[in-house]
Amino acid sequence: MKIATWNVNSLNARLTVVLNYLREAKPDVVLLQETKVTDDKFPATELEELGYNIARHGQKTYNGVAILSKYPMDDISSGLPGDAADEQARYIEAVISAPGRPGRPGRPVRVASIYAPNGNPADTPKFEYKLAWLQRLRQHATTLLAHEEALVLGGDLNVILSEDDLYDPRAWEGDALFRPESIRALRMILNLGLSDAYRACHTEPHRYTFWDYQAGAWAKDHGVRIDYLLLSAQAADRLAACEIDKKVRGWERPSDHVPVWAEVRE
């Protein structure tokens, strides 16, 4: 099962890029973030024509997450538990049932598409919201891991874990994405027993998933790695590969993020 995560930075604005990528890369499951579209404006027809079932949790202008799957989806839920007053569309999860092979039934995988808060400026309530949101994610991940099932938490987590994951630490000093509190919050989630799929497959530094539109960041390769696929032990045991599809950032009218994908053996 090939599972991709991608912050598309407005699905309708990037629809041609998204459709071209899906045709070329052929992921079985796609976790989308920052769709920036209400559910009634979601381009379902175009995606369904490529064979995808759709679960979506939208919001006008901001945020928005979705799951596309070529396999059936069950147990779909949206919204991160822990704060009933939080209306931001940043989390959706579902169980994906793979078809399997003759004599071997498919093994389900629970997936979640996650768009964590940015948190900037770091001296405002936005940063407090970010840290509280990541704490809620940790609590929910603890609940999910107790089921001892294959689990893939994917998305734009808006945290730079280490100096190996950005081009210049000085340029990001004080930014909410690189603050010690943000790093600690994500480390606490990983320490529950989750694996960073990309780091499980690659040790080389300075491989990025995001390049700002400003200051020639893409041409200079001034990027950061903030998009992740986090795997439970049951999913990590089935991990076959994980890659960053960097070339997509060079396509016409791209998102400022690129897809990250992992193959989990069925």
One Martini backbone bead per residue (centre of mass of N, CA, C, O) as a GRO file, in nm:
protein
  266
    1MET     BB    1   0.091   0.039   0.028
    2LYS     BB    2   0.064   0.365  -0.095
    3ILE     BB    3   0.151   0.647   0.111
    4ALA     BB    4   0.054   0.988   0.097
    5THR     BB    5   0.172   1.321   0.173
    6TRP     BB    6   0.003   1.659   0.126
    7ASN     BB    7   0.052   1.996   0.097
    8VAL     BB    8  -0.141   2.191  -0.139
    9ASN     BB    9  -0.227   2.484  -0.111
   10SER     BB   10  -0.493   2.450  -0.252
   11LEU     BB   11  -0.676   2.244  -0.436
   12ASN     BB   12  -0.804   2.414  -0.665
   13ALA     BB   13  -0.538   2.566  -0.747
   14ARG     BB   14  -0.382   2.254  -0.770
   15LEU     BB   15  -0.534   2.038  -0.938
   16THR     BB   16  -0.349   1.975  -1.178
   17VAL     BB   17  -0.108   1.883  -1.009
   18VAL     BB   18  -0.251   1.660  -0.853
   19LEU     BB   19  -0.348   1.488  -1.092
   20ASN     BB   20  -0.068   1.440  -1.215
   21TYR     BB   21   0.050   1.296  -0.970
   22LEU     BB   22  -0.153   1.063  -0.946
   23ARG     BB   23  -0.096   0.945  -1.227
   24GLU     BB   24   0.213   0.897  -1.182
   25ALA     BB   25   0.237   0.770  -0.875
   26LYS     BB   26  -0.005   0.596  -0.765
   27PRO     BB   27  -0.148   0.620  -0.501
   28ASP     BB   28  -0.360   0.465  -0.269
   29VAL     BB   29  -0.295   0.691  -0.053
   30VAL     BB   30  -0.412   1.028   0.049
   31LEU     BB   31  -0.283   1.301   0.243
   32LEU     BB   32  -0.444   1.603   0.294
   33GLN     BB   33  -0.353   1.955   0.310
   34GLU     BB   34  -0.468   2.261   0.278
   35THR     BB   35  -0.739   2.281   0.094
   36LYS     BB   36  -0.930   2.535   0.124
   37VAL     BB   37  -1.225   2.376   0.146
   38THR     BB   38  -1.531   2.306   0.127
   39ASP     BB   39  -1.716   2.028   0.089
   40ASP     BB   40  -1.898   2.148  -0.153
   41LYS     BB   41  -1.610   2.236  -0.317
   42PHE     BB   42  -1.506   1.970  -0.366
   43PRO     BB   43  -1.322   1.780  -0.620
   44ALA     BB   44  -1.457   1.485  -0.653
   45THR     BB   45  -1.490   1.397  -0.947
   46GLU     BB   46  -1.188   1.402  -1.037
   47LEU     BB   47  -1.097   1.189  -0.819
   48GLU     BB   48  -1.297   0.958  -0.880
   49GLU     BB   49  -1.190   0.911  -1.177
   50LEU     BB   50  -0.915   0.784  -1.032
   51GLY     BB   51  -1.040   0.586  -0.787
   52TYR     BB   52  -1.139   0.760  -0.539
   53ASN     BB   53  -1.199   0.780  -0.220
   54ILE     BB   54  -1.371   1.014   0.015
   55ALA     BB   55  -1.242   1.215   0.287
   56ARG     BB   56  -1.368   1.517   0.452
   57HIS     BB   57  -1.239   1.837   0.613
   58GLY     BB   58  -1.360   2.152   0.591
   59GLN     BB   59  -1.265   2.503   0.505
   60LYS     BB   60  -1.273   2.829   0.465
   61THR     BB   61  -0.953   2.931   0.332
   62TYR     BB   62  -0.871   2.726   0.561
   63ASN     BB   63  -0.721   2.455   0.585
   64GLY     BB   64  -0.787   2.131   0.552
   65VAL     BB   65  -0.879   1.782   0.512
   66ALA     BB   66  -0.783   1.457   0.354
   67ILE     BB   67  -0.891   1.135   0.210
   68LEU     BB   68  -0.751   0.910  -0.022
   69SER     BB   69  -0.893   0.595  -0.168
   70LYS     BB   70  -0.880   0.280  -0.340
   71TYR     BB   71  -1.005   0.188  -0.080
   72PRO     BB   72  -1.183   0.116   0.168
   73MET     BB   73  -1.365   0.308   0.420
   74ASP     BB   74  -1.354   0.335   0.779
   75ASP     BB   75  -1.397   0.494   1.063
   76ILE     BB   76  -1.473   0.793   1.027
   77SER     BB   77  -1.298   1.090   1.153
   78SER     BB   78  -1.333   1.429   1.276
   79GLY     BB   79  -1.136   1.581   1.463
   80LEU     BB   80  -0.964   1.667   1.743
   81PRO     BB   81  -0.953   1.564   2.036
   82GLY     BB   82  -1.007   1.782   2.348
   83ASP     BB   83  -1.183   2.029   2.184
   84ALA     BB   84  -1.501   2.133   2.122
   85ALA     BB   85  -1.426   2.445   2.030
   86ASP     BB   86  -1.265   2.336   1.792
   87GLU     BB   87  -1.305   2.433   1.432
   88GLN     BB   88  -1.053   2.336   1.305
   89ALA     BB   89  -0.943   2.179   1.000
   90ARG     BB   90  -0.687   1.925   1.104
   91TYR     BB   91  -0.853   1.635   1.122
   92ILE     BB   92  -0.834   1.292   0.985
   93GLU     BB   93  -0.977   0.954   0.995
   94ALA     BB   94  -0.906   0.603   0.889
   95VAL     BB   95  -0.989   0.284   0.761
   96ILE     BB   96  -0.795   0.070   0.557
   97SER     BB   97  -0.890  -0.179   0.311
   98ALA     BB   98  -0.722  -0.424   0.185
   99PRO     BB   99  -0.752  -0.692  -0.045
  100GLY     BB  100  -0.522  -0.863  -0.111
  101ARG     BB  101  -0.465  -1.215  -0.154
  102PRO     BB  102  -0.457  -1.521  -0.235
  103GLY     BB  103  -0.475  -1.658   0.090
  104ARG     BB  104  -0.451  -1.331   0.175
  105PRO     BB  105  -0.562  -1.108   0.364
  106GLY     BB  106  -0.609  -0.798   0.423
  107ARG     BB  107  -0.453  -0.530   0.600
  108PRO     BB  108  -0.525  -0.292   0.800
  109VAL     BB  109  -0.515   0.080   0.804
  110ARG     BB  110  -0.457   0.349   1.002
  111VAL     BB  111  -0.533   0.689   0.919
  112ALA     BB  112  -0.393   1.032   0.915
  113SER     BB  113  -0.474   1.374   0.860
  114ILE     BB  114  -0.236   1.646   0.928
  115TYR     BB  115  -0.267   1.999   1.051
  116ALA     BB  116  -0.064   2.181   1.208
  117PRO     BB  117   0.012   2.446   1.366
  118ASN     BB  118   0.227   2.706   1.330
  119GLY     BB  119   0.251   2.963   1.571
  120ASN     BB  120   0.269   3.234   1.440
  121PRO     BB  121   0.370   3.417   1.653
  122ALA     BB  122   0.553   3.310   1.941
  123ASP     BB  123   0.422   3.575   2.120
  124THR     BB  124   0.139   3.428   2.094
  125PRO     BB  125  -0.152   3.241   2.107
  126LYS     BB  126  -0.067   3.061   1.863
  127PHE     BB  127   0.149   2.900   2.024
  128GLU     BB  128  -0.032   2.786   2.241
  129TYR     BB  129  -0.212   2.632   2.045
  130LYS     BB  130   0.000   2.449   1.927
  131LEU     BB  131   0.084   2.303   2.191
  132ALA     BB  132  -0.201   2.205   2.263
  133TRP     BB  133  -0.247   2.044   2.004
  134LEU     BB  134  -0.004   1.847   2.037
  135GLN     BB  135  -0.110   1.732   2.302
  136ARG     BB  136  -0.369   1.615   2.181
  137LEU     BB  137  -0.224   1.431   1.982
  138ARG     BB  138  -0.083   1.261   2.194
  139GLN     BB  139  -0.336   1.155   2.332
  140HIS     BB  140  -0.458   1.021   2.079
  141ALA     BB  141  -0.217   0.839   2.010
  142THR     BB  142  -0.233   0.674   2.265
  143THR     BB  143  -0.509   0.551   2.203
  144LEU     BB  144  -0.436   0.420   1.927
  145LEU     BB  145  -0.190   0.242   2.026
  146ALA     BB  146  -0.363   0.053   2.213
  147HIS     BB  147  -0.469  -0.125   1.958
  148GLU     BB  148  -0.237  -0.257   1.798
  149GLU     BB  149  -0.205  -0.114   1.507
  150ALA     BB  150  -0.187  -0.004   1.203
  151LEU     BB  151  -0.025   0.323   1.192
  152VAL     BB  152  -0.075   0.645   1.012
  153LEU     BB  153   0.076   0.960   1.060
  154GLY     BB  154  -0.002   1.233   0.843
  155GLY     BB  155   0.183   1.544   0.769
  156ASP     BB  156   0.175   1.879   0.869
  157LEU     BB  157   0.360   1.961   1.169
  158ASN     BB  158   0.529   2.226   1.203
  159VAL     BB  159   0.823   2.077   1.252
  160ILE     BB  160   1.169   2.105   1.331
  161LEU     BB  161   1.371   1.865   1.464
  162SER     BB  162   1.650   1.955   1.317
  163GLU     BB  163   1.941   2.064   1.163
  164ASP     BB  164   1.900   1.840   0.933
  165ASP     BB  165   1.598   1.995   0.852
  166LEU     BB  166   1.777   2.252   0.758
  167TYR     BB  167   1.970   2.510   0.613
  168ASP     BB  168   1.939   2.742   0.867
  169PRO     BB  169   1.926   2.796   1.197
  170ARG     BB  170   1.943   3.110   1.211
  171ALA     BB  171   1.686   3.168   1.030
  172TRP     BB  172   1.496   2.998   1.267
  173GLU     BB  173   1.529   3.160   1.506
  174GLY     BB  174   1.224   3.172   1.697
  175ASP     BB  175   1.059   2.997   1.545
  176ALA     BB  176   0.789   2.792   1.594
  177LEU     BB  177   0.914   2.541   1.431
  178PHE     BB  178   1.211   2.578   1.620
  179ARG     BB  179   1.124   2.551   1.890
  180PRO     BB  180   1.177   2.369   2.169
  181GLU     BB  181   0.875   2.315   2.231
  182SER     BB  182   0.807   2.184   1.957
  183ILE     BB  183   1.014   1.959   1.957
  184ARG     BB  184   0.923   1.830   2.221
  185ALA     BB  185   0.633   1.762   2.133
  186LEU     BB  186   0.717   1.567   1.902
  187ARG     BB  187   0.899   1.379   2.066
  188MET     BB  188   0.669   1.278   2.249
  189ILE     BB  189   0.521   1.136   2.021
  190LEU     BB  190   0.749   0.948   1.928
  191ASN     BB  191   0.793   0.818   2.225
  192LEU     BB  192   0.539   0.625   2.205
  193GLY     BB  193   0.635   0.446   1.922
  194LEU     BB  194   0.716   0.615   1.677
  195SER     BB  195   0.802   0.639   1.330
  196ASP     BB  196   1.014   0.791   1.105
  197ALA     BB  197   1.008   0.693   0.790
  198TYR     BB  198   1.237   0.852   0.660
  199ARG     BB  199   1.457   0.789   0.882
  200ALA     BB  200   1.434   0.475   0.846
  201CYS     BB  201   1.558   0.511   0.531
  202HIS     BB  202   1.721   0.789   0.608
  203THR     BB  203   2.035   0.979   0.699
  204GLU     BB  204   2.049   1.213   0.532
  205PRO     BB  205   2.081   1.538   0.515
  206HIS     BB  206   1.897   1.784   0.372
  207ARG     BB  207   1.581   1.697   0.341
  208TYR     BB  208   1.299   1.835   0.186
  209THR     BB  209   0.931   1.968   0.186
  210PHE     BB  210   0.994   2.289   0.204
  211TRP     BB  211   0.945   2.598   0.005
  212ASP     BB  212   0.944   2.905  -0.026
  213TYR     BB  213   0.834   3.162  -0.241
  214GLN     BB  214   1.060   3.327  -0.127
  215ALA     BB  215   1.388   3.424  -0.201
  216GLY     BB  216   1.463   3.168  -0.375
  217ALA     BB  217   1.440   2.892  -0.218
  218TRP     BB  218   1.430   2.673  -0.437
  219ALA     BB  219   1.690   2.744  -0.600
  220LYS     BB  220   1.868   2.726  -0.315
  221ASP     BB  221   1.763   2.507  -0.116
  222HIS     BB  222   1.571   2.657   0.116
  223GLY     BB  223   1.472   2.427   0.338
  224VAL     BB  224   1.229   2.202   0.499
  225ARG     BB  225   1.125   1.949   0.740
  226ILE     BB  226   0.749   1.903   0.803
  227ASP     BB  227   0.681   1.625   0.666
  228TYR     BB  228   0.503   1.327   0.778
  229LEU     BB  229   0.550   0.970   0.863
  230LEU     BB  230   0.393   0.798   1.127
  231LEU     BB  231   0.472   0.482   1.287
  232SER     BB  232   0.384   0.210   1.403
  233ALA     BB  233   0.511  -0.091   1.471
  234GLN     BB  234   0.314  -0.243   1.276
  235ALA     BB  235   0.396  -0.060   1.031
  236ALA     BB  236   0.710  -0.066   1.042
  237ASP     BB  237   0.729  -0.377   0.979
  238ARG     BB  238   0.604  -0.293   0.670
  239LEU     BB  239   0.833  -0.123   0.570
  240ALA     BB  240   0.983  -0.051   0.238
  241ALA     BB  241   0.943   0.272   0.187
  242CYS     BB  242   1.079   0.622   0.154
  243GLU     BB  243   0.983   0.939  -0.003
  244ILE     BB  244   1.068   1.241  -0.177
  245ASP     BB  245   0.891   1.446  -0.419
  246LYS     BB  246   1.068   1.706  -0.524
  247LYS     BB  247   0.995   1.772  -0.830
  248VAL     BB  248   0.711   1.906  -0.783
  249ARG     BB  249   0.822   2.197  -0.714
  250GLY     BB  250   0.896   2.240  -1.039
  251TRP     BB  251   0.627   2.283  -1.118
  252GLU     BB  252   0.352   2.425  -1.223
  253ARG     BB  253   0.197   2.567  -0.976
  254PRO     BB  254   0.295   2.496  -0.689
  255SER     BB  255   0.346   2.393  -0.405
  256ASP     BB  256   0.548   2.441  -0.110
  257HIS     BB  257   0.500   2.142  -0.110
  258VAL     BB  258   0.572   1.791  -0.092
  259PRO     BB  259   0.560   1.472  -0.133
  260VAL     BB  260   0.518   1.191   0.090
  261TRP     BB  261   0.619   0.840   0.083
  262ALA     BB  262   0.491   0.506   0.165
  263GLU     BB  263   0.554   0.156   0.194
  264VAL     BB  264   0.310  -0.090   0.290
  265ARG     BB  265   0.273  -0.396   0.350
  266GLU     BB  266  -0.003  -0.621   0.290
   0.00000   0.00000   0.00000
